[in-house]
Short mmCIF file of C-alpha atoms in Angstrom, two decimals:
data_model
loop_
_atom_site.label_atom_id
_atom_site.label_comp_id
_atom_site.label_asym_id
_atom_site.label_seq_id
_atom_site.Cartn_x
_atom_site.Cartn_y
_atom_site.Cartn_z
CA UNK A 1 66.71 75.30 42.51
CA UNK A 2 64.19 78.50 42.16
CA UNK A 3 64.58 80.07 38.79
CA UNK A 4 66.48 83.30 38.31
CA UNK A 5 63.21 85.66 37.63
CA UNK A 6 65.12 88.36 38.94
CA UNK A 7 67.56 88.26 36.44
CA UNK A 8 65.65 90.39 33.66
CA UNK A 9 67.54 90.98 30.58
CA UNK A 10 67.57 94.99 29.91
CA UNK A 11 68.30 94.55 26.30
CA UNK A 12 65.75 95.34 23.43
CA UNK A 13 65.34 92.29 20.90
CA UNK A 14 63.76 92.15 17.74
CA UNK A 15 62.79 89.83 15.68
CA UNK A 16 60.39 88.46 12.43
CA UNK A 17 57.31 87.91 14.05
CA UNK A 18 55.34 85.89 10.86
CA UNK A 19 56.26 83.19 8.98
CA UNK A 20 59.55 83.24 6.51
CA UNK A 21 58.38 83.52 3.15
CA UNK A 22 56.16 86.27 1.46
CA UNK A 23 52.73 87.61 2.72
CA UNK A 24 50.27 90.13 2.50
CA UNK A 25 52.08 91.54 5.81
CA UNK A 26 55.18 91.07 8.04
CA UNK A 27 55.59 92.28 11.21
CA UNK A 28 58.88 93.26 12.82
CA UNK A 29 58.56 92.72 16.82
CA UNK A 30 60.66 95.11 19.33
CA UNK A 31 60.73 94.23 22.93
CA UNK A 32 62.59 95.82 25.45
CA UNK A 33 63.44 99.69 27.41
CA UNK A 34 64.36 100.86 24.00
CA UNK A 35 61.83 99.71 21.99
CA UNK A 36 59.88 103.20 21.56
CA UNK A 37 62.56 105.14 21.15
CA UNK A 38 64.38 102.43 18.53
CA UNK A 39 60.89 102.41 16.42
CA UNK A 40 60.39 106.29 16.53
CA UNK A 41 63.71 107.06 14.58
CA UNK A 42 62.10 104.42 11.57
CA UNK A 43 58.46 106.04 12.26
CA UNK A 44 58.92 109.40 14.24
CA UNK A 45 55.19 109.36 14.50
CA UNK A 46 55.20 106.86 16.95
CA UNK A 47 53.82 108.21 20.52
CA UNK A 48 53.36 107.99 23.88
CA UNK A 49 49.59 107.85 23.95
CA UNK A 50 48.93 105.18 25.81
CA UNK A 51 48.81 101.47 25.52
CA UNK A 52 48.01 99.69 22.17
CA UNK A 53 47.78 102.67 20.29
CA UNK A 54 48.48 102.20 16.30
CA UNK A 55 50.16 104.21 13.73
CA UNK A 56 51.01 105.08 10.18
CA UNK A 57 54.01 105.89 9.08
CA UNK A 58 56.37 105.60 5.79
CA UNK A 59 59.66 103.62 6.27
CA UNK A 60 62.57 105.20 4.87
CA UNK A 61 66.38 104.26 3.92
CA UNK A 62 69.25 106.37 5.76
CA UNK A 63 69.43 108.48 2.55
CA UNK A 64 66.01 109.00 3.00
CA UNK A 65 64.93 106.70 -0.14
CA UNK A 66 60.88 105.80 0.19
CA UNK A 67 61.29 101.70 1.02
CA UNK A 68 57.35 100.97 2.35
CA UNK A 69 54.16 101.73 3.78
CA UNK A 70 54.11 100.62 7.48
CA UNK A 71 51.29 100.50 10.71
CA UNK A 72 53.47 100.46 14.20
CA UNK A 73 51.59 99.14 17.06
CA UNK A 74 52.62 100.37 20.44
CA UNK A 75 52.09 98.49 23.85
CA UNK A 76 53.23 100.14 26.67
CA UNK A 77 54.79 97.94 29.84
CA UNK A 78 53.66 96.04 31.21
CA UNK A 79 50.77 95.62 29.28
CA UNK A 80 52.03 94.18 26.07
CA UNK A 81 52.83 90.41 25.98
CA UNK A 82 56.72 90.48 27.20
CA UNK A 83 55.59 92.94 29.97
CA UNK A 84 58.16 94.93 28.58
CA UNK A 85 57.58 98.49 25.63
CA UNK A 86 56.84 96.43 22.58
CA UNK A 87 56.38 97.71 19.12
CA UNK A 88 55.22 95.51 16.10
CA UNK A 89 55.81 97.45 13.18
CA UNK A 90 53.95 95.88 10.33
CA UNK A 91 54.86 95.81 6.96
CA UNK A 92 54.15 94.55 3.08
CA UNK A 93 55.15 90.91 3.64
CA UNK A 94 58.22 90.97 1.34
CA UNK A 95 61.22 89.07 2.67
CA UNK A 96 63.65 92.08 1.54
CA UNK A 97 61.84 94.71 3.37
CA UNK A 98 61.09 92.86 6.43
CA UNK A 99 64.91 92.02 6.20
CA UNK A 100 65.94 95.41 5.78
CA UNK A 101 63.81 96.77 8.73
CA UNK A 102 65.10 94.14 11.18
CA UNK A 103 68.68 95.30 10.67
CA UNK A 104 67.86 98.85 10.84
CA UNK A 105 66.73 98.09 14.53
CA UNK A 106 69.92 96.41 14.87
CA UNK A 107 71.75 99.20 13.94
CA UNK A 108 69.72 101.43 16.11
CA UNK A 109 70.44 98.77 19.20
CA UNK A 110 68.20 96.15 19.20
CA UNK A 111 70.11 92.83 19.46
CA UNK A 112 68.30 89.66 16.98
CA UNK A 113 66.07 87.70 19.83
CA UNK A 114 67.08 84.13 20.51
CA UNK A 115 64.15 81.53 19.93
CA UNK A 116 61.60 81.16 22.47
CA UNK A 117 63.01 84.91 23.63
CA UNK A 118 60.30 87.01 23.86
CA UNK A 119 57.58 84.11 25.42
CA UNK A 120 60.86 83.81 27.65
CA UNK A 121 60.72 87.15 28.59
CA UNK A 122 56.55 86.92 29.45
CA UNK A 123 57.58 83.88 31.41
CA UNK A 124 60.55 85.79 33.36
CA UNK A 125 58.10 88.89 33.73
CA UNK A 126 55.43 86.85 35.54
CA UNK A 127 53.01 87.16 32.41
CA UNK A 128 53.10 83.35 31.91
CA UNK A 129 53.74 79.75 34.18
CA UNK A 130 55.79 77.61 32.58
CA UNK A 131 53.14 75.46 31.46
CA UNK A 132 51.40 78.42 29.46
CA UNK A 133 54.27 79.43 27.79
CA UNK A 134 54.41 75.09 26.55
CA UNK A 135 51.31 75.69 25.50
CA UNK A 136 52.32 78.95 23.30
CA UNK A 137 54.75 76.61 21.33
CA UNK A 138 51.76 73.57 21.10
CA UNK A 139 49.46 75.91 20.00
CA UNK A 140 51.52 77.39 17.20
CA UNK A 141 52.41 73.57 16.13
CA UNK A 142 48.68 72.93 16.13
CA UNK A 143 47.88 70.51 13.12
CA UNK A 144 44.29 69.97 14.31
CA UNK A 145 41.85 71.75 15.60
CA UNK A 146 41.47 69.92 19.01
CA UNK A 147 45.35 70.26 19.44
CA UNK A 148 44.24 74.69 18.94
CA UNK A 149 41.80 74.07 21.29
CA UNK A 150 43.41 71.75 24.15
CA UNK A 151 46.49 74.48 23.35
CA UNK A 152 43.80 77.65 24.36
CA UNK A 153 42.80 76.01 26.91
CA UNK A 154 46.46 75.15 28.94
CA UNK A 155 47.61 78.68 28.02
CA UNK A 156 44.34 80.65 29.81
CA UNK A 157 45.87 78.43 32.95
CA UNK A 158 44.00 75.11 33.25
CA UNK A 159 46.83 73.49 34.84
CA UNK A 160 47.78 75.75 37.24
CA UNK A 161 44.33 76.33 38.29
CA UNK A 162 44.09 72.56 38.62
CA UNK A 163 46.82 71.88 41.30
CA UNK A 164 46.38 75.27 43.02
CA UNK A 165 44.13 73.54 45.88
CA UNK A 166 46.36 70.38 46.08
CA UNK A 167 49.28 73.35 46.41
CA UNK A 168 47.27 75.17 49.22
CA UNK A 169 46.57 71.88 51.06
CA UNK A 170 50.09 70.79 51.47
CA UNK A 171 51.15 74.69 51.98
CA UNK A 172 48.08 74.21 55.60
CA UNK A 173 50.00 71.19 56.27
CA UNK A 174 53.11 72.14 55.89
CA UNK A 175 52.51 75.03 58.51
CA UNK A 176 50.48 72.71 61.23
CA UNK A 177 53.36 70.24 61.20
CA UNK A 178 56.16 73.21 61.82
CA UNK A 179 53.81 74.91 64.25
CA UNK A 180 53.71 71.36 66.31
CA UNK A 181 57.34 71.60 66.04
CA UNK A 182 58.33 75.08 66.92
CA UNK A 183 55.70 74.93 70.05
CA UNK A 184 55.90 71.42 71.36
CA UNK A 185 57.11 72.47 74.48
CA UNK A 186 53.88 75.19 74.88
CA UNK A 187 51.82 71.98 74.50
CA UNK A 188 50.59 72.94 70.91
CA UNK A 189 48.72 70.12 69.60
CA UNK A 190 50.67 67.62 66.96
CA UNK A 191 48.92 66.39 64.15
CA UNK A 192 48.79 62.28 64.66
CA UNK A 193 49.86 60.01 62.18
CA UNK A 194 46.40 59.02 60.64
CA UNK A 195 45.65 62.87 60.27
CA UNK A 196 48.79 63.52 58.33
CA UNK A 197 47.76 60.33 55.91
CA UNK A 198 44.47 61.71 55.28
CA UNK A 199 45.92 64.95 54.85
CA UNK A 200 47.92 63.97 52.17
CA UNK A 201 45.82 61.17 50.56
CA UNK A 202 42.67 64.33 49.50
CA UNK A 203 45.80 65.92 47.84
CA UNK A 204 47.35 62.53 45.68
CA UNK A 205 43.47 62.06 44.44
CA UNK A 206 43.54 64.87 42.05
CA UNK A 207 47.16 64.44 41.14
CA UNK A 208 46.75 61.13 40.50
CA UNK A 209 43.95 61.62 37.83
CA UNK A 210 46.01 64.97 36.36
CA UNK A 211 48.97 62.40 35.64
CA UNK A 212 46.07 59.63 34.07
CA UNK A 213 45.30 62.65 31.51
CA UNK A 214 48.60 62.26 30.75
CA UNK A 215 48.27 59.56 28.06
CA UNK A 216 45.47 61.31 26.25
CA UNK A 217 47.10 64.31 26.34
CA UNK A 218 50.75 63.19 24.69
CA UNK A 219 48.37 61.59 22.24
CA UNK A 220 46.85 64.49 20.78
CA UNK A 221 50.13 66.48 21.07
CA UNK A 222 51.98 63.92 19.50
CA UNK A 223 49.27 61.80 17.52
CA UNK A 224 49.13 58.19 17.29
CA UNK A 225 51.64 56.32 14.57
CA UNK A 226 50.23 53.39 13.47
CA UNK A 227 52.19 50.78 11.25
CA UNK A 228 49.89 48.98 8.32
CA UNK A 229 51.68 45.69 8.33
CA UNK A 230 50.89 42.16 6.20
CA UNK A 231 51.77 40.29 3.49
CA UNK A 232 52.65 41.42 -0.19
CA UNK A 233 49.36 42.25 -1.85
CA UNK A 234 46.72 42.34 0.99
CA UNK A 235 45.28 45.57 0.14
CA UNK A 236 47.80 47.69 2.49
CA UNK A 237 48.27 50.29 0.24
CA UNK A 238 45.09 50.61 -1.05
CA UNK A 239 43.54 51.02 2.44
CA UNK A 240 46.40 53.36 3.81
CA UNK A 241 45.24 56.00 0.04
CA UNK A 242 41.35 55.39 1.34
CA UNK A 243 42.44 56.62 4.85
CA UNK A 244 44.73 59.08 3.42
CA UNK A 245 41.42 59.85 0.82
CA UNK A 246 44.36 60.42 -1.91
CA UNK A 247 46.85 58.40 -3.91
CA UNK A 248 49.49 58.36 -2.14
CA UNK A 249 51.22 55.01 -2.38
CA UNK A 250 51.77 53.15 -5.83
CA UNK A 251 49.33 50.26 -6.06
CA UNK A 252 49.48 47.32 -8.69
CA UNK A 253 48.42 43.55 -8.55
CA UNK A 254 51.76 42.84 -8.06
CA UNK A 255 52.86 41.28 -4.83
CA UNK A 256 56.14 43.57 -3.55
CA UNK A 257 55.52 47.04 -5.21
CA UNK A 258 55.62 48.87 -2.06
CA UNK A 259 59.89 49.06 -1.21
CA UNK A 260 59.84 51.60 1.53
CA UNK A 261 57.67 52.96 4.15
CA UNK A 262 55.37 55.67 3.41
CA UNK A 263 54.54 58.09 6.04
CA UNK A 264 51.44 60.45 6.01
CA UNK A 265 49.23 62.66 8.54
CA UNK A 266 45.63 61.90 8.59
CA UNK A 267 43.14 63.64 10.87
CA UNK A 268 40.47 61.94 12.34
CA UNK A 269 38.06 63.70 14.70
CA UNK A 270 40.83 65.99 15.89
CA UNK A 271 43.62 63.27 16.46
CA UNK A 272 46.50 63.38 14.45
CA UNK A 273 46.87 60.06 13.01
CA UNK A 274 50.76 59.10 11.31
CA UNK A 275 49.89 55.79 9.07
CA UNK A 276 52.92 53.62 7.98
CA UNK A 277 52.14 51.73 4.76
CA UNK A 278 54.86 49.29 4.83
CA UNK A 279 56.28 46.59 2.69
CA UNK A 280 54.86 43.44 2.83
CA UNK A 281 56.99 41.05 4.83
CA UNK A 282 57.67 37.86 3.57
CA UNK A 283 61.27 36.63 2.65
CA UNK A 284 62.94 37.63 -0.72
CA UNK A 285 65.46 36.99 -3.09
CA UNK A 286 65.09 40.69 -4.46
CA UNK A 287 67.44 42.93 -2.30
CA UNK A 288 65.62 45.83 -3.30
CA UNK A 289 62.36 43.98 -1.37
CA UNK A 290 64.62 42.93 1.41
CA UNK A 291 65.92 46.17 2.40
CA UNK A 292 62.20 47.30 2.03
CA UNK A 293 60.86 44.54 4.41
CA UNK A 294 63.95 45.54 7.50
CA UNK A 295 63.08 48.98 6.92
CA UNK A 296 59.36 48.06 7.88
CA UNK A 297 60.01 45.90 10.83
CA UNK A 298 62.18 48.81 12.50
CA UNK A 299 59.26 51.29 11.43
CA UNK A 300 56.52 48.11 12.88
CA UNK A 301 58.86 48.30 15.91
CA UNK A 302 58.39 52.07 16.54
CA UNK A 303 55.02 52.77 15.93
CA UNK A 304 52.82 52.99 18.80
CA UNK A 305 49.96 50.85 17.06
CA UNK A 306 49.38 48.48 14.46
CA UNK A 307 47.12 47.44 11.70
CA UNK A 308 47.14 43.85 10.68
CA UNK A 309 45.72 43.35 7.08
CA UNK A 310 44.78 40.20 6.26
CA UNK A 311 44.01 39.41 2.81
CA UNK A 312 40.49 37.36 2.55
CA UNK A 313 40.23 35.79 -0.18
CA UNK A 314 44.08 33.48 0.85
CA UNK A 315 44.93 34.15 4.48
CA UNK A 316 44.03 32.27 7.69
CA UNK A 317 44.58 33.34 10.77
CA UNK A 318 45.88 30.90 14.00
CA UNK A 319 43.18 31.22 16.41
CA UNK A 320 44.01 33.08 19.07
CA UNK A 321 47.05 34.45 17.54
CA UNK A 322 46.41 36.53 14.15
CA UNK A 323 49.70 37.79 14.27
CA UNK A 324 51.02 33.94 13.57
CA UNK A 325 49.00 33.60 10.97
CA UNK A 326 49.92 36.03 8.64
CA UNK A 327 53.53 37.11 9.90
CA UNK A 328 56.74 35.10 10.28
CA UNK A 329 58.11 34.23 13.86
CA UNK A 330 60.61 36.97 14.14
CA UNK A 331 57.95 40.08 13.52
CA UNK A 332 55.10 38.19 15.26
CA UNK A 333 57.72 37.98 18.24
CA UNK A 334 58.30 41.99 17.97
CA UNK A 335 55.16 42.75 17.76
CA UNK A 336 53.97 40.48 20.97
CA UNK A 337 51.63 42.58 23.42
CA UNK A 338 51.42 45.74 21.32
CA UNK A 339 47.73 47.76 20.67
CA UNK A 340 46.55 45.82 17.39
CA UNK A 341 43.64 46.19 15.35
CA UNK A 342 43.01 43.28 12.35
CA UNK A 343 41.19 43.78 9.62
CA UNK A 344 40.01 41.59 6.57
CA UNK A 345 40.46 43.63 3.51
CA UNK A 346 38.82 42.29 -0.13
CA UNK A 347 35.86 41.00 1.63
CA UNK A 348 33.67 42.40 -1.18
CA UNK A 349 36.09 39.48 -3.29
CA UNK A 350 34.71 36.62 -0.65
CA UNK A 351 31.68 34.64 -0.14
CA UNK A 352 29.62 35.97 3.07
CA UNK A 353 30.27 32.17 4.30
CA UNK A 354 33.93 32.61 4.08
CA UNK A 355 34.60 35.72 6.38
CA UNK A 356 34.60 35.57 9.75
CA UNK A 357 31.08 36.29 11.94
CA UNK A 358 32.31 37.86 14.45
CA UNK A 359 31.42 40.70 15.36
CA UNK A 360 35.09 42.00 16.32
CA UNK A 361 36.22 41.14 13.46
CA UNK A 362 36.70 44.03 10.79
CA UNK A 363 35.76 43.67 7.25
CA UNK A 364 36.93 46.08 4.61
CA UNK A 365 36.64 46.52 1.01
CA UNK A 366 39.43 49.12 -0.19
CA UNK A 367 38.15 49.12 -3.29
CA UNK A 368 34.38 49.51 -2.78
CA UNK A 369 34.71 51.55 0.75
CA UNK A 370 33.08 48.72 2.52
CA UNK A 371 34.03 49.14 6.08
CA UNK A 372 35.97 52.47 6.01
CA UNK A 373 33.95 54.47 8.85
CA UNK A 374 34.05 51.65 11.54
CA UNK A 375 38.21 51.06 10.34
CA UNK A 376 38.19 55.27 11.72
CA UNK A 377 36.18 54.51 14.52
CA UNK A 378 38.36 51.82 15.31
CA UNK A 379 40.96 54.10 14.91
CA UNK A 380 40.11 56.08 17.48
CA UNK A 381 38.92 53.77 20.16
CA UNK A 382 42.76 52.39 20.20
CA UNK A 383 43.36 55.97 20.72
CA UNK A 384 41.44 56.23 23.96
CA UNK A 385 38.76 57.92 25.26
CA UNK A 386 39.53 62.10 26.28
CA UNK A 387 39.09 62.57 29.97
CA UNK A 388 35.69 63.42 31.04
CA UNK A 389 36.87 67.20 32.64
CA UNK A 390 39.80 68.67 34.35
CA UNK A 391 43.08 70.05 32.91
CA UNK A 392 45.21 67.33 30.93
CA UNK A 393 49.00 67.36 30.71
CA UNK A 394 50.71 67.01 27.42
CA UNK A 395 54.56 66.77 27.35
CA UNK A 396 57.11 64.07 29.82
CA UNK A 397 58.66 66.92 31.62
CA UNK A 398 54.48 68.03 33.21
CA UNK A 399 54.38 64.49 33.93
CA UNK A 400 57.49 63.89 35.61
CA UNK A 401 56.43 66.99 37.39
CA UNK A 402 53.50 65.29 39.20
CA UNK A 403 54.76 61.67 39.15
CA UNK A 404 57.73 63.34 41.49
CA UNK A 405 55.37 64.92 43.80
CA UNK A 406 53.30 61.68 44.09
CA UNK A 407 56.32 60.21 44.97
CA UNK A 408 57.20 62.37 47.38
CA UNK A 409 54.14 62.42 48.69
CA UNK A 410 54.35 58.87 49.45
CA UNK A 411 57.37 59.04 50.75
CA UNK A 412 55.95 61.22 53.21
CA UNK A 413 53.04 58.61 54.25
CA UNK A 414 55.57 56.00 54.38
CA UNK A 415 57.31 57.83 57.11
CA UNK A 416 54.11 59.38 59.27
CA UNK A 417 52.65 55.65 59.24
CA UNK A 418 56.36 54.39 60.79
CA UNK A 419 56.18 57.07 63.18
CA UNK A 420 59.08 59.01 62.27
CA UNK A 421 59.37 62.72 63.29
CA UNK A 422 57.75 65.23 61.68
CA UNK A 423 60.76 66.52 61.04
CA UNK A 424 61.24 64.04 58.46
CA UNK A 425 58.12 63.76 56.94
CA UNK A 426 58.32 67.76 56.24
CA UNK A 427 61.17 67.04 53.82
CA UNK A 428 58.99 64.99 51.85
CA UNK A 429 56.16 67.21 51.98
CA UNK A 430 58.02 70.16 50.96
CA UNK A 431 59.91 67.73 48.14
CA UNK A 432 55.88 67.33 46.98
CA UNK A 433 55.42 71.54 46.82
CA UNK A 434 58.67 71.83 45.08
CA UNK A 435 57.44 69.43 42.43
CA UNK A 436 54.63 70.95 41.67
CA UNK A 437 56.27 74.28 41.91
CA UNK A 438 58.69 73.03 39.29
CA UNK A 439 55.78 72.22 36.77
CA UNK A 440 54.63 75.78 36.45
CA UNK A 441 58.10 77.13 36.66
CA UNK A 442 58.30 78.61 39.84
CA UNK A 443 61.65 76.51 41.20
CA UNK A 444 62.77 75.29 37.15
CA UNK A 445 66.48 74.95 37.01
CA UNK A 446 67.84 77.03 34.13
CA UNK A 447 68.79 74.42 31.78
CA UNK A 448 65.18 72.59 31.74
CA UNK A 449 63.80 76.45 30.78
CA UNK A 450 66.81 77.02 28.21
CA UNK A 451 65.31 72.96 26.40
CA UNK A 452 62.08 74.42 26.15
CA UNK A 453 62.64 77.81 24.88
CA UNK A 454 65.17 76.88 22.23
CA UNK A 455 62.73 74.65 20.67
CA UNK A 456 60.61 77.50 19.90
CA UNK A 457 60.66 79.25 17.18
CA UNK A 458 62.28 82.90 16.37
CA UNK A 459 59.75 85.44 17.01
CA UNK A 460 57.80 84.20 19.17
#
């Protein structure tokens, strides 16, 4: 299904462009035919002089009551960000005034701009691919740095850029097959079976290693969770407020003080990190404790990772099988085949003879700091490594994207190496472009663009 582009909504939107709250400055966004003439009955100053032009103004009530100060930027279609006349009238940041001047555009016209309406708009307009316009949303979610930067670097067009030859190959191919066809009878050369195959096999290569960026790429979107687990008093919440470098969880000697799982964001080089400092498990009496302990296993069951404490100076561990040795059946069962790091915590409390000499193993003192840098680097190594170069997807629906014109792909070397007519195998070739097509928006289905517009937010 190609995407409507060439149904443009004519109305002018506005919206809050900053933050909710109060600021130095808010801005007021117009976008749309109207927008000039909308924003020169608030600042009649406003002109026509060309593109990105700034001005002063004073912003007055209807009875003509002084309300504020305000600097109008004009950007004249289609070079403003919408492609459309935009104005961003900027104000003090006080929620009243900012409130007042976005129903005075109303008034004048403008209708309030759904979320994700005016990147919508650039994306209609031709201003954006689909995949840019994601990035727009990832990069104003950014939490780290690398997430900003991996953002900046999707919306200058990394992605597209990156299957545009794989596109142009199957776009060559695509015509040699249907000129074989439409001139058979004028002996026009057919491509043979073992051309098509190659054909298609130089274009999977570099799809195949855009989709492997995939799982470094949903990682720093998303960042890892990882799930502290052990038994009552092994140090879990001390280690989770050295991570954390704050004291966040409640610490005592007592076995069972942690009763629910605590949840934080950590960064570490540029990966966001969510830590789970759960309750210990071990069986209970205490309900309160009990409710605490299901509530970790569902949270141990979730996480993507896990961090087995053992306490040094009493546990053991089953060779072979740490989990065993510190956890009952039933979460050592859940927990079979998932990424797990183990660490012995109060080693600083334990004779060097008694810890393990392993090399793998990790020794940490939560008290002391003893082992803290190579727990991070640890960390991060269960993380994975970032892909050497090359664009790197972030979200299921870019992955799905490429995964269905692999597929197809497939499909279509399936069918060349059985011989059947090129008829055929052009229906899975063209299933491949429409894929790919489909992850930068150019044959999107309505509803897949109205799920990721909505989940931006208002003014942007």
């Amino acid at each position: 299904m190609s995407v409507a582009h060439d149904f443009l909504d004519e109305t002018t939107i506005v919206a809050v462009a900053t933050p909710v709250g109060r600021g130095g400055i808010g801005v007021v966004r117009l976008s749309g035919n109207n927008a000039l003439s909308i924003a020169q009955q608030l600042l009649p100053k406003i002109s026509e002089s060309g593109p990105r032009h700034a001005h002063y103004g004073i912003l007055r009530d209807v009875d003509g009551t002084r309300i504020d100060d305000a600097i109008a930027t004009y950007y004249k279609a289609p070079h403003s960000y919408t492609g459309e006349d935009v104005v961003e009238i900027a104000a003090h940041g006080s929620p009243v005034v900012l409130d007042w001047l976005l129903r005075r555009c109303v008034a004048l016209g403008a209708m309030p701009a759904r979320a994700g309406e005016f990147t919508e708009r650039a994306f209609l307009r031709g201003r954006l691919d689909l995949t840019e316009a994601e990035a727009v949303r990832d990069l104003i979610d950014a939490q780290t740095l690398e997430q900003a930067k991996l953002a900046a670097e999707q919306m200058s067009g990394s992605i597209a850029a990156e299957i545009r030859p794989a596109k142009d190959a199957l776009l060559v191919l695509i015509a040699t097959l249907e000129a074989g066809i439409d001139f058979a009878e004028d002996d026009t050369p057919t491509m043979a079976a073992d051309e098509i195959i190659a054909s298609i096999r130089t274009v999977q290569q570099p799809l195949q290693m855009l989709v492997a960026s995939f799982t470094h790429g949903r990682l720093m979107r998303e960042g890892l969770q990882l799930a502290i687990v052990g038994k009552p008093n092994a140090g879990k919440s001390s280690l989770f407020n050295r991570l954390v470098e704050q004291d966040r969880a409640i610490v005592t000697a007592t076995p069972g003080t942690t009763r629910d799982v605590i949840a934080e964001r950590v960064n570490l080089n540029g990966i966001p990190v969510e830590l789970l400092d759960t309750a210990g498990i071990r069986e209970t009496a205490d309900e309160a404790e009990r409710m605490g302990v299901e509530r970790s296993r569902r949270a141990i069951a979730d996480a993507d990772a896990v961090l087995l404490v053992v306490d040094a100076t009493e546990d053991s561990l089953t060779e072979g099988d740490p989990l065993r040795g510190v956890l009952d059946e039933a979460t050592a069962d859940a927990l079979e085949g998932r990424a797990l790091l183990v660490v012995w915590n109060k080693a600083d409390l334990c004779a060097p003879s008694k810890l393990p000499a392993s090399e793998d193993v990790l020794l940490t003192s939560a008290v002391t700091g003893e082992g803290m840098t190579q727990l991070r680097e640890a960390i991060l190594l269960m993380a994975g490594k970032q892909p050497s170069a090359g664009a790197t997807l972030t979200n299921l629906r870019q992955r799905d994207a490429v995964m269905g014109a692999l597929d197809a792909l497939e499909r279509a070397i399936y069918a060349a190496a059985t011989h059947t007519p090129h008829e055929m195998v052009l229906l899975d070739v063209y299933d491949g472009l429409r894929a790919l097509d489909a992850l930068t928006g150019q044959t999107t289905a309505d509803d897949v663009l109205n799920r990721i517009f909505s989940s931006f937010c208002i003014g942007k």
